Coordinates of C-alpha atoms and ligand atoms in Angstrom, one line a residue:
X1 CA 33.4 -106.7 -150.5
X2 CA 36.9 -107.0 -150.6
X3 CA 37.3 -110.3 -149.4
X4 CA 36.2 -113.3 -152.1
X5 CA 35.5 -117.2 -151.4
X6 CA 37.8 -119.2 -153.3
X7 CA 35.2 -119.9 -156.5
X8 CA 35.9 -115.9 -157.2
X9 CA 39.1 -115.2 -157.0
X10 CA 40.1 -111.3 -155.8
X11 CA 39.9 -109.4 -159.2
X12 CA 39.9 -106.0 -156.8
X13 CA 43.4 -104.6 -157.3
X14 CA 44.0 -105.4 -161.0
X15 CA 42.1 -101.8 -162.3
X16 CA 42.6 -98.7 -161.2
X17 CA 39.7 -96.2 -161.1
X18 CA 39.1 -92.8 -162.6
X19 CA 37.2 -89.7 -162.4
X20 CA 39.2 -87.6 -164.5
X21 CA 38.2 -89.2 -168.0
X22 CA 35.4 -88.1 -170.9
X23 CA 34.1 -91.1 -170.4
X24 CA 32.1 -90.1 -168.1
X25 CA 30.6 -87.0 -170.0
X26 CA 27.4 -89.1 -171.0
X27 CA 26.5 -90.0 -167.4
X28 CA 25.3 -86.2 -167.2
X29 CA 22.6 -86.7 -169.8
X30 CA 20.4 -87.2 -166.9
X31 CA 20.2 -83.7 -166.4
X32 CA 18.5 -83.2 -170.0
X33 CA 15.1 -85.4 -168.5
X34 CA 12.3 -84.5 -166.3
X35 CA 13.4 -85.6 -162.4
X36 CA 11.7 -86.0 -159.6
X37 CA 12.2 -86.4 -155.6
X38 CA 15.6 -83.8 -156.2
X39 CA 15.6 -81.3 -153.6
X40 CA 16.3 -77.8 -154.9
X41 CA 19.5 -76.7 -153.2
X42 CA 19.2 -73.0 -152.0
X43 CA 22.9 -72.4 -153.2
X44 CA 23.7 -74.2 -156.6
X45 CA 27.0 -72.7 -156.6
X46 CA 28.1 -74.2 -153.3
X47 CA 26.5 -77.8 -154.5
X48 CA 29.0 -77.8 -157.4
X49 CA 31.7 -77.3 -155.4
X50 CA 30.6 -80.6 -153.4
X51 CA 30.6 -82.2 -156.3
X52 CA 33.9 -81.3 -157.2
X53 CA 35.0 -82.4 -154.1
X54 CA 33.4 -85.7 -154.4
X55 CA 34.1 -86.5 -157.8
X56 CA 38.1 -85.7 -156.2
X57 CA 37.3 -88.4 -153.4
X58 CA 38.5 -91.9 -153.5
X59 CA 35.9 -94.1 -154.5
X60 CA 34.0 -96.3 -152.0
X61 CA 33.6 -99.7 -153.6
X62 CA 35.7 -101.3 -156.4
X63 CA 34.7 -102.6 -159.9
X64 CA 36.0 -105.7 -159.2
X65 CA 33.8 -106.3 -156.2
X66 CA 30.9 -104.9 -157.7
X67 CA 31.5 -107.5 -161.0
X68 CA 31.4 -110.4 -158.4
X69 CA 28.2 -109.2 -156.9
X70 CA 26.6 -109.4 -160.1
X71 CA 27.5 -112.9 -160.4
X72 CA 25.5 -113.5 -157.1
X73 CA 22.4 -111.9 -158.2
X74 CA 23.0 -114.3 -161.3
X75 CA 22.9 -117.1 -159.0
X76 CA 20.7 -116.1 -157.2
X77 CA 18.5 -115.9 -160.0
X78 CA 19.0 -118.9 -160.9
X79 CA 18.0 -120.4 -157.7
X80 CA 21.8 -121.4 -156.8
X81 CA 21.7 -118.8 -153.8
X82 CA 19.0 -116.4 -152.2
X83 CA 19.4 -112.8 -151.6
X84 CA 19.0 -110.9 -148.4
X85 CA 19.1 -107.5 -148.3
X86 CA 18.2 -105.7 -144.9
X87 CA 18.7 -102.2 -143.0
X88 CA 17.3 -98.8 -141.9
X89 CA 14.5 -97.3 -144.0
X90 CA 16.9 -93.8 -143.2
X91 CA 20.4 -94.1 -141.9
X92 CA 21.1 -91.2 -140.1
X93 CA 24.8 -89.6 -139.4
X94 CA 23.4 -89.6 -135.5
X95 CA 23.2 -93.3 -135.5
X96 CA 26.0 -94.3 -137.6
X97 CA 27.6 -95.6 -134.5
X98 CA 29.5 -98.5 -133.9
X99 CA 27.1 -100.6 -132.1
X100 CA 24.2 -99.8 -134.2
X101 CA 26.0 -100.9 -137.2
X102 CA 27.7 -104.2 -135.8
X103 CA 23.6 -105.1 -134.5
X104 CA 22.6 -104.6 -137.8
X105 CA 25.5 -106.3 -138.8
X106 CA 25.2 -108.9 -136.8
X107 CA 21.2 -109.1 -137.4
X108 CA 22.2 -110.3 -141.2
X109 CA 24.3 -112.6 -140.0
X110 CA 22.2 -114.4 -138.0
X111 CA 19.1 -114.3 -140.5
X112 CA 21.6 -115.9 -143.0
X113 CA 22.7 -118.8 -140.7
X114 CA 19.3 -119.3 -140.5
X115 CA 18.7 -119.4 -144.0
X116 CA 21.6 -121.4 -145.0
X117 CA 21.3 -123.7 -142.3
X118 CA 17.8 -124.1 -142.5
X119 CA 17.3 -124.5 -146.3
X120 CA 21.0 -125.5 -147.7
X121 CA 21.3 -122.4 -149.3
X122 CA 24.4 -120.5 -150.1
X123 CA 22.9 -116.6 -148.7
X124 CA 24.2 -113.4 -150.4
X125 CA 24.4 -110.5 -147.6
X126 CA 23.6 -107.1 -148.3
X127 CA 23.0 -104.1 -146.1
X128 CA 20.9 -101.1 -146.9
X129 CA 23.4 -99.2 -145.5
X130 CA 26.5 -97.3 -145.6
X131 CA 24.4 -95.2 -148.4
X132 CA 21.2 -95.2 -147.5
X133 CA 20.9 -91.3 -146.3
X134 CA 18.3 -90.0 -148.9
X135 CA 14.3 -90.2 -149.1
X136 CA 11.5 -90.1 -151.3
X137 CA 8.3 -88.4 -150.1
X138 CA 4.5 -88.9 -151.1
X139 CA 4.9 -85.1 -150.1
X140 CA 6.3 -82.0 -150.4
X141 CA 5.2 -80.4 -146.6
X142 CA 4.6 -81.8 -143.4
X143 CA 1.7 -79.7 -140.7
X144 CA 2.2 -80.3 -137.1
X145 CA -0.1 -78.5 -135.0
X146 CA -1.0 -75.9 -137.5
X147 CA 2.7 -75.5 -138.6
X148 CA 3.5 -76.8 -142.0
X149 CA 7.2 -77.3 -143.3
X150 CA 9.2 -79.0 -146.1
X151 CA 9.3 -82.2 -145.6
X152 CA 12.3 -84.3 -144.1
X153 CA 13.9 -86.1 -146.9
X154 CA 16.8 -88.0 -145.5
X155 CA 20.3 -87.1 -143.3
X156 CA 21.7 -86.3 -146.9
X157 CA 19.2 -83.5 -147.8
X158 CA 18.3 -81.8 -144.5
X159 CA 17.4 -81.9 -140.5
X160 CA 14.3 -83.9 -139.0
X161 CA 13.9 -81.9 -136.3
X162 CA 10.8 -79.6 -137.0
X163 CA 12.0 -76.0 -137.4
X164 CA 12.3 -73.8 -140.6
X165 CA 16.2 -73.9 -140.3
X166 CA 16.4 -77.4 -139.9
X167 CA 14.0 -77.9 -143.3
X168 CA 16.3 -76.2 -145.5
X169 CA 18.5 -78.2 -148.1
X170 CA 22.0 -78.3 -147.1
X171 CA 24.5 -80.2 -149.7
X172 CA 27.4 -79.9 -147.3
X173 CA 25.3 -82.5 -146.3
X174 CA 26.5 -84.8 -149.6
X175 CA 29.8 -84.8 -148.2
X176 CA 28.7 -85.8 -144.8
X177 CA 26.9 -89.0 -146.8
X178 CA 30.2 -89.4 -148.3
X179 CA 32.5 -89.5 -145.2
X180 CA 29.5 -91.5 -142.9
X181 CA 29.5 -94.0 -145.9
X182 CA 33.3 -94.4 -145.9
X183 CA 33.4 -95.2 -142.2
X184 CA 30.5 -96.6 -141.9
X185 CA 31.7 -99.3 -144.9
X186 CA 35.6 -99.6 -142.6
X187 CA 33.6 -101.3 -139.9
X188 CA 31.7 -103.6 -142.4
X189 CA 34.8 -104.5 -144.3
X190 CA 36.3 -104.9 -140.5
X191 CA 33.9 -107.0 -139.3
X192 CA 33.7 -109.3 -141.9
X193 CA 37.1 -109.7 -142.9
X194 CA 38.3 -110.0 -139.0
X195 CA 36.4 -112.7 -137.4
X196 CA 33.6 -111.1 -136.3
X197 CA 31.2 -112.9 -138.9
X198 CA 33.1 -116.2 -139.0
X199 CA 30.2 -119.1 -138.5
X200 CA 32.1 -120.4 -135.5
X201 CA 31.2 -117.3 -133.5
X202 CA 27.4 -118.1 -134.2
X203 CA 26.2 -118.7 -130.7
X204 CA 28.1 -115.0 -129.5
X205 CA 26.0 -113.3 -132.0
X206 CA 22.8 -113.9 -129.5
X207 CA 24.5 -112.3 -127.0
X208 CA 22.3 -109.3 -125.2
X209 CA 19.6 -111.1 -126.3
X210 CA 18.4 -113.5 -123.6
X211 CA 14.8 -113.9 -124.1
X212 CA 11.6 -114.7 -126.6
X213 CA 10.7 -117.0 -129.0
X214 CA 13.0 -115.6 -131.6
X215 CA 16.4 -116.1 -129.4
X216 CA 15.4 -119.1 -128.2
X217 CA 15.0 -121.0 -131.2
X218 CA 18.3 -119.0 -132.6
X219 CA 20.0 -120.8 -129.6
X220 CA 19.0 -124.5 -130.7
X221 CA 20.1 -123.6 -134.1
X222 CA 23.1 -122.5 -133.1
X223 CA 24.1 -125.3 -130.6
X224 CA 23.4 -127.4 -134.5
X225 CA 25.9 -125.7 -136.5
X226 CA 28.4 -125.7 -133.6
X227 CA 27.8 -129.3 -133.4
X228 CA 28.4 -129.7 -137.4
X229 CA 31.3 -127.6 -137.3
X230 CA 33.1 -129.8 -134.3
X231 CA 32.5 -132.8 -136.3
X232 CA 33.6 -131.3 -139.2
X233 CA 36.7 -130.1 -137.0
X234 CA 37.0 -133.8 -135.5
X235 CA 37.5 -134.8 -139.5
X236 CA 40.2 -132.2 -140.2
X237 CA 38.1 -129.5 -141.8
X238 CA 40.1 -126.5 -142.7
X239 CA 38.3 -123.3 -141.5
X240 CA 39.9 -120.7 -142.7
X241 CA 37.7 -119.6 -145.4
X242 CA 34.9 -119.0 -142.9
X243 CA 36.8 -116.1 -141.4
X244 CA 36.0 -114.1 -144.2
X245 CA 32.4 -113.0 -145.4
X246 CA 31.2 -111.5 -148.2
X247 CA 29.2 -108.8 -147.6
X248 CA 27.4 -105.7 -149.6
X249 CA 26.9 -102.6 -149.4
X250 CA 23.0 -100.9 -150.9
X251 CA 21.2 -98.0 -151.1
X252 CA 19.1 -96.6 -153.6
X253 CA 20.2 -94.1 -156.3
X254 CA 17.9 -90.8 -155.1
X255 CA 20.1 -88.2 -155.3
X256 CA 21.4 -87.5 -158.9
X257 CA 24.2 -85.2 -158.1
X258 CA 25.7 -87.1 -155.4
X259 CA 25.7 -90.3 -157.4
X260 CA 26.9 -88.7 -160.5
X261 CA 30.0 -87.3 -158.8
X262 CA 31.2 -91.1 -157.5
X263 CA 30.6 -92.7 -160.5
X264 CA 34.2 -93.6 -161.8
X265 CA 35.0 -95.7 -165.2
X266 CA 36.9 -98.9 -164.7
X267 CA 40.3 -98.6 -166.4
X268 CA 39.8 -103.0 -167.4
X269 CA 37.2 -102.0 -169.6
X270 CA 36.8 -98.2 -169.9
X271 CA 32.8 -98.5 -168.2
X272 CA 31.5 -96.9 -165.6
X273 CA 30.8 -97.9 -162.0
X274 CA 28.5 -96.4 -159.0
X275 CA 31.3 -96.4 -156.4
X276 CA 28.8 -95.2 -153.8
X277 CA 27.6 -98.8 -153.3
X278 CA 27.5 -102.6 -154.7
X279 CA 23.9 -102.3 -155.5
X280 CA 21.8 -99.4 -156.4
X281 CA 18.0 -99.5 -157.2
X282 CA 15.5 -97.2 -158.3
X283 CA 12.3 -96.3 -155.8
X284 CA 9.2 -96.6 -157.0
X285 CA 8.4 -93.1 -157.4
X286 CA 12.0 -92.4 -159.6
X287 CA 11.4 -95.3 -162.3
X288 CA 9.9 -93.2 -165.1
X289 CA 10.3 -94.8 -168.5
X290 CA 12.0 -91.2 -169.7
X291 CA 13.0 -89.8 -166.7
X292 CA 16.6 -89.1 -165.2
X293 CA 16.7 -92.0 -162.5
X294 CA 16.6 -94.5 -165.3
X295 CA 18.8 -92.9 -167.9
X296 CA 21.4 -92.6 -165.1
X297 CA 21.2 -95.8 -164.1
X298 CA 21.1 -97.4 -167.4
X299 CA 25.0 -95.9 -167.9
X300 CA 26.1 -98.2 -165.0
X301 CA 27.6 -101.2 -165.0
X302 CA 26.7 -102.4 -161.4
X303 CA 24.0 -104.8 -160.8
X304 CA 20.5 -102.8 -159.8
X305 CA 17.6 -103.0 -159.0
X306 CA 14.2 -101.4 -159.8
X307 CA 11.0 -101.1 -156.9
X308 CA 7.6 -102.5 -158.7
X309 CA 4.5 -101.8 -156.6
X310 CA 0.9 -102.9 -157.2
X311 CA 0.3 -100.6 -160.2
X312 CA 3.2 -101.8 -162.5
X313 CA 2.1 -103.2 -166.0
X314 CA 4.1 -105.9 -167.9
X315 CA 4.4 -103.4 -170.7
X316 CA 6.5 -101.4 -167.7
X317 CA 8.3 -104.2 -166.5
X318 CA 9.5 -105.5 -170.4
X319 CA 10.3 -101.7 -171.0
X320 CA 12.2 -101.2 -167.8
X321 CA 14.3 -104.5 -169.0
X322 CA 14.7 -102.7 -172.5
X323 CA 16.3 -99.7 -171.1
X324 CA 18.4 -100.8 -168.5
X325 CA 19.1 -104.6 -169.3
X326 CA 19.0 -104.9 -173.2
X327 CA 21.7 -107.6 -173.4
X328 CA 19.7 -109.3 -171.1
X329 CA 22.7 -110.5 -168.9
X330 CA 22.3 -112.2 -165.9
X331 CA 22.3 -110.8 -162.5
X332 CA 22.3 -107.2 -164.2
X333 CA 18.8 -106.6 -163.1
X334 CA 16.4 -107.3 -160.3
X335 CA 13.1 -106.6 -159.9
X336 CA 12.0 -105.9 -156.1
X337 CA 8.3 -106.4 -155.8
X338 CA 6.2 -104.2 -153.2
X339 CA 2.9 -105.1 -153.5
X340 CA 0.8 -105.3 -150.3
X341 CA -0.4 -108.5 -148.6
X342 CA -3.2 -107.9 -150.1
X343 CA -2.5 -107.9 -154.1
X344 CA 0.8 -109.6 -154.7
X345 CA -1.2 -113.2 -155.1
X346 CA -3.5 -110.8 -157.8
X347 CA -0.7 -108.7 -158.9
X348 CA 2.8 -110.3 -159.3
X349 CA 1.5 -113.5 -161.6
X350 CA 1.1 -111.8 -164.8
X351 CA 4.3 -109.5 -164.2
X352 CA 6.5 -112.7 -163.5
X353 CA 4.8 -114.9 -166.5
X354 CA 5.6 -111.9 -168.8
X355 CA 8.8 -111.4 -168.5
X356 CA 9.5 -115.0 -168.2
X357 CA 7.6 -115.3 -171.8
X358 CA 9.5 -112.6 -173.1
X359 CA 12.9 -114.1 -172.6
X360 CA 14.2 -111.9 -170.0
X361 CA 16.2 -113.1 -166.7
X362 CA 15.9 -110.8 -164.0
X363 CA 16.0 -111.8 -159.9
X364 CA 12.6 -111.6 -158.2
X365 CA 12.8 -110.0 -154.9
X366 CA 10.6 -109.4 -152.2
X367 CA 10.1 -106.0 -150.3
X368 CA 7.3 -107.4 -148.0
X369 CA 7.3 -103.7 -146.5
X370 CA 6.4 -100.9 -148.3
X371 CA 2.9 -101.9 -149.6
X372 CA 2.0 -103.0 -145.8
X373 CA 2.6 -99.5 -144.5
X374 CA -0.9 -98.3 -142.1
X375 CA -1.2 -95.6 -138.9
X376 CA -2.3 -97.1 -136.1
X377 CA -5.2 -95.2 -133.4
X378 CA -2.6 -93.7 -131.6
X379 CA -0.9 -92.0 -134.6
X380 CA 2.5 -94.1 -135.5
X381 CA 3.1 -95.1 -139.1
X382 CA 3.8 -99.1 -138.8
X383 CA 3.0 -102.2 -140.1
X384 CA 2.0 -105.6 -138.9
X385 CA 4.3 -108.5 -138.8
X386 CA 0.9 -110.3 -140.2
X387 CA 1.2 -108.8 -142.9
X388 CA 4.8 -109.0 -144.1
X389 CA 4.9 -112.2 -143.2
X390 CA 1.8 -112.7 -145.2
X391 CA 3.6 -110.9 -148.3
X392 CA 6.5 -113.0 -148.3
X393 CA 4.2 -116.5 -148.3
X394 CA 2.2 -114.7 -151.1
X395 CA 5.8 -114.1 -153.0
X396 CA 7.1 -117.7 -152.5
X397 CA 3.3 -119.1 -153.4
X398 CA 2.9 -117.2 -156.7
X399 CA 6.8 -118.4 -157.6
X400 CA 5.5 -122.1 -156.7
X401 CA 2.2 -121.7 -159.2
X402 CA 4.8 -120.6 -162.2
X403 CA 7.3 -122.3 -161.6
X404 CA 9.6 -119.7 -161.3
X405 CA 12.7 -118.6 -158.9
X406 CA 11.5 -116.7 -155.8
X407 CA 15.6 -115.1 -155.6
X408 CA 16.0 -112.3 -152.6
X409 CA 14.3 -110.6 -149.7
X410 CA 14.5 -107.0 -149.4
X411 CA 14.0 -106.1 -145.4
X412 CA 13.7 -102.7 -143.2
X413 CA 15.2 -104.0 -139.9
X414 CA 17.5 -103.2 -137.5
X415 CA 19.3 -105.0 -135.2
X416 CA 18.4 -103.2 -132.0
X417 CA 15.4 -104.0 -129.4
X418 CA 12.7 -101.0 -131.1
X419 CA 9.2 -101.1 -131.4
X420 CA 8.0 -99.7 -134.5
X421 CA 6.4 -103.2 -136.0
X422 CA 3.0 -104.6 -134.7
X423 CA 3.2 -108.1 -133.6
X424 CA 5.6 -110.8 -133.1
X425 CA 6.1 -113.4 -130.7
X426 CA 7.2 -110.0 -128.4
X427 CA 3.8 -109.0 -129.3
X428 CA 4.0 -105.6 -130.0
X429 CA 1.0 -103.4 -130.1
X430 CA -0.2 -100.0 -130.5
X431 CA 0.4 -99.0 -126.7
X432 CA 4.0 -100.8 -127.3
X433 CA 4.9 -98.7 -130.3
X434 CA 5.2 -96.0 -127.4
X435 CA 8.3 -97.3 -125.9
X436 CA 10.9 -97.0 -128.5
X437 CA 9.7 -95.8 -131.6
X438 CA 12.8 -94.4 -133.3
X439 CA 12.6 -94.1 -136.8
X440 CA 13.3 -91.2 -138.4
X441 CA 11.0 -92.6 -141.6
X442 CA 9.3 -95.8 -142.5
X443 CA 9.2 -98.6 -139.1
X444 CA 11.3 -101.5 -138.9
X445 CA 11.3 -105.0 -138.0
X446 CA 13.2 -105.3 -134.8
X447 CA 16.1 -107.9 -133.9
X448 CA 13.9 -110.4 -132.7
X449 CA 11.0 -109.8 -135.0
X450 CA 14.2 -110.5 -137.5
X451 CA 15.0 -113.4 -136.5
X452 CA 11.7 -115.1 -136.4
X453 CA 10.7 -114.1 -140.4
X454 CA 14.0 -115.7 -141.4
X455 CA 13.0 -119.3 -139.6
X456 CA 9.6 -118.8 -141.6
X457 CA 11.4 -118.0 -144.7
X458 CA 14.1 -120.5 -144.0
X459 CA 11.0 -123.4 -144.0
X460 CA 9.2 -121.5 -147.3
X461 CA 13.0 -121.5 -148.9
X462 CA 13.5 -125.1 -148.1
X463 CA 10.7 -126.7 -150.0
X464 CA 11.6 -124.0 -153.0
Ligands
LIG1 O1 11.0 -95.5 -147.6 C1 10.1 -95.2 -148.5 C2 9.6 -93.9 -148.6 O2 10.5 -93.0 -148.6 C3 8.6 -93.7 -147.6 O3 7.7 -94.8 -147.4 C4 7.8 -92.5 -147.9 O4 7.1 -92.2 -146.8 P1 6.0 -91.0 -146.8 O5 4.8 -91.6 -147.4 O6 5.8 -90.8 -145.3 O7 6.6 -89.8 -147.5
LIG2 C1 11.6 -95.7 -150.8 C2 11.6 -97.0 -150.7 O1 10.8 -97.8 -151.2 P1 9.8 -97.7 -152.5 O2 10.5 -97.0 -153.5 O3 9.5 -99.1 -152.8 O4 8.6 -96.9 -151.9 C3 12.6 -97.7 -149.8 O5 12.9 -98.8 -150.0 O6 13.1 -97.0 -148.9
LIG3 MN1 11.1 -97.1 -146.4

């Protein structure tokens, strides 16, 4: 974000940004290619007069700190640093409240002090938030009792609740991403620029949180670093540069028109810049070879990422690298795996040994999620913390057999105390999804259930 460690100095405040140039002419050549997951706005007219508005709207991130990100990823890569990315499967406006962002917050946090601590390795935060508003579908309609309607595709695009009304594309609603975004990314850059995420406060980030397997262990690893940080203090440490975190903002790039419009060009260099976010990737169902998702996004400079589930080819993967990576330039591109449990051991080998053999450098992630989605008896969409877990193991073994850098993993949590995951030392199960189920889309790990993958990963990581 704004705020830099001292190896990358603050390169924020010596551009200026702008949407008023022809540069950014060719980022509409997206509309010339077939596109997919769009919703079809009921009043065009009104849309482009969002648009307007948006491209008129300060930009939400800056070039600079989007150029430093991309070094991460390139560490990253590199196996100098490891990636976590974590957040809602659907932000919503509702809950874009300042306790549910400062748990989530606060859930990265403490997952990376596990990680760092635990493996002795440098942790790049990013939140699938302050963005993430827009949805994919596998379908078009949704039937409750009978009653079928469009289906809900994200804060951004229309209303959850099940009515007709409620159904219908709104793209007022792009500005209400825009301004949720903006404050939602004030209280990031607050929190991790005031204090709030200095290392010192480690133990207060378990507060609320008295009980389970998860906290506990959190608590001895905390009472650790506060012991390494008073000996560090007893030898005359200076701490100031642990006030200040770095921290990123995610989300993927669904919805063309919104994207389009806060895409500026960089006044250093005359290239263009998502401003919506840090880091913008393309969903599984958007990455068409010729379609408009990856023309758009190969007209960015940012760093991005593309899903690859269980059916991707090599010849996808090299092509994918051809279009949207062709100088081959390090942290540009990462590849965020979504296999299944039960194929990424099958699966990811040849996809990794390919590109590795044809020269390319991207950062292998793991999204140990979307391939482990299942309904349980009693009708909730969830997955089991089995399963993930299993995922992530699979991810880090296949890396081990190659050779290769296992870089990032790519979460749906939050940092409240729901119950949308099976399993878990809380032991979760299908009579338990009943009590707080809240998800508007896809189920996520909860704080706890958090907490305990990241001292599992933490041990995988430290024999990496
Ligand atoms: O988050 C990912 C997708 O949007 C989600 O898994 C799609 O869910 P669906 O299969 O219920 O449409
Ligand atoms: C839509 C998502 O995932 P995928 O594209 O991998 O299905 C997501 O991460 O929310
Ligand atoms: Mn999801």
């Amino acid at each position: 974000m704004t705020q830099f460690s001292p190896d990358a100095p603050a390169r924020a405040h010596d551009f200026t940004l702008s949407s008023a140039d022809d540069g950014l002419a060719a980022l509409g050549s997206w509309r010339e290619y077939p596109r997919v997951q769009q919703p079809v706005w009921p009043d065009e007219a009104e849309r482009a007069r969002v648009s307007d508005d948006l491209r008129a709207a300060p930009p939400l991130v800056f070039a600079g700190e989007v150029d430093v990100l991309r070094e991460r990823v390139a560490a990253a890569a590199r196996g100098e640093a490891f990636l976590l990315a974590g957040g809602d499967c659907a932000e919503t406006f509702a809950d874009s409240t300042a306790d549910r962002i400062r748990n989530k917050i606060r859930t990265i946090l403490q997952m990376s002090a596990v990680l760092t601590y635990g493996a002795s390795v440098p942790v790049v935060k990013m939140g699938r938030m302050a963005g993430q508003f827009a949805k994919p579908r596998s379908g078009d309609e949704e039937t409750r009792d009978g009653v079928t309607l469009p289906t809900y595709r994200g804060d951004a695009v229309n209303a959850h609740a099940f009515t007709p009304q409620a159904r219908i594309p709104d793209p007022r609603r792009l500005w209400q991403m825009y301004t949720t975004s903006a404050s939602t990314l004030n209280l990031l850059r607050a929190f991790t620029g005031g204090g709030f995420a200095d290392l010192r406060e480690v133990h207060s980030w378990n507060r609320g949180f008295t009980s389970g397997a998860g906290y506990d262990r959190y608590e001895e690893l905390a009472a650790q670093v506060d012991k390494a940080i008073r000996f560090m203090d007893a030898i005359g440490a200076d701490f100031d540069s642990l006030k200040v975190v770095e921290f990123y903002a995610s989300h993927e790039a669904l919805l063309l028109d919104y994207e389009e419009a806060l895409a500026r060009i960089d006044s250093r260099s005359g290239e263009i810049y998502g401003c919506s976010g840090h880091f913008l990737w393309v969903g599984e169902r958007t990455r068409q070879l010729d379609g408009a998702h990856v023309d758009f996004m190969s007209r960015l400079r940012n760093p991005i990422g593309v899903k690859l589930g269980p059916d991707a080819s090599v010849d996808d993967a090299l092509r994918l690298i051809d279009r949207l990576d062709p100088e081959r330039e390090p942290g540009r591109l990462t590849f965020i795996t979504r296999m299944g449990a039960g194929k990424i051991r099958d699966r990811l080998p040849a996809l990794v040994e390919g590109v590795r053999d044809a020269g390319a450098e991207v950062a292998w992630v793991t999204d140990p999620m979307h391939g482990n989605t299942i309904t349980s008896s009693n009708g909730y969409k969830t997955r089991r913390f089995e399963d993930i877990l299993d995922e992530v193991v699979g991810f880090f073994e296949v890396h081990q057999g190659l050779g290769t850098i296992p870089a990032g993993l790519h979460m749906e949590l939050t940092g409240d105390d729901v119950t949308e995951v099976l399993g878990g030392s809380g032991e979760i199960d299908e009579e338990g999804l009943t009590r707080r189920y809240e998800t508007l889309v896809d189920p996520r790990l909860n704080h706890q259930q958090s907490l305990e993958l990241a001292f599992l990963v933490a041990e995988m990581l430290s024999r990496r």
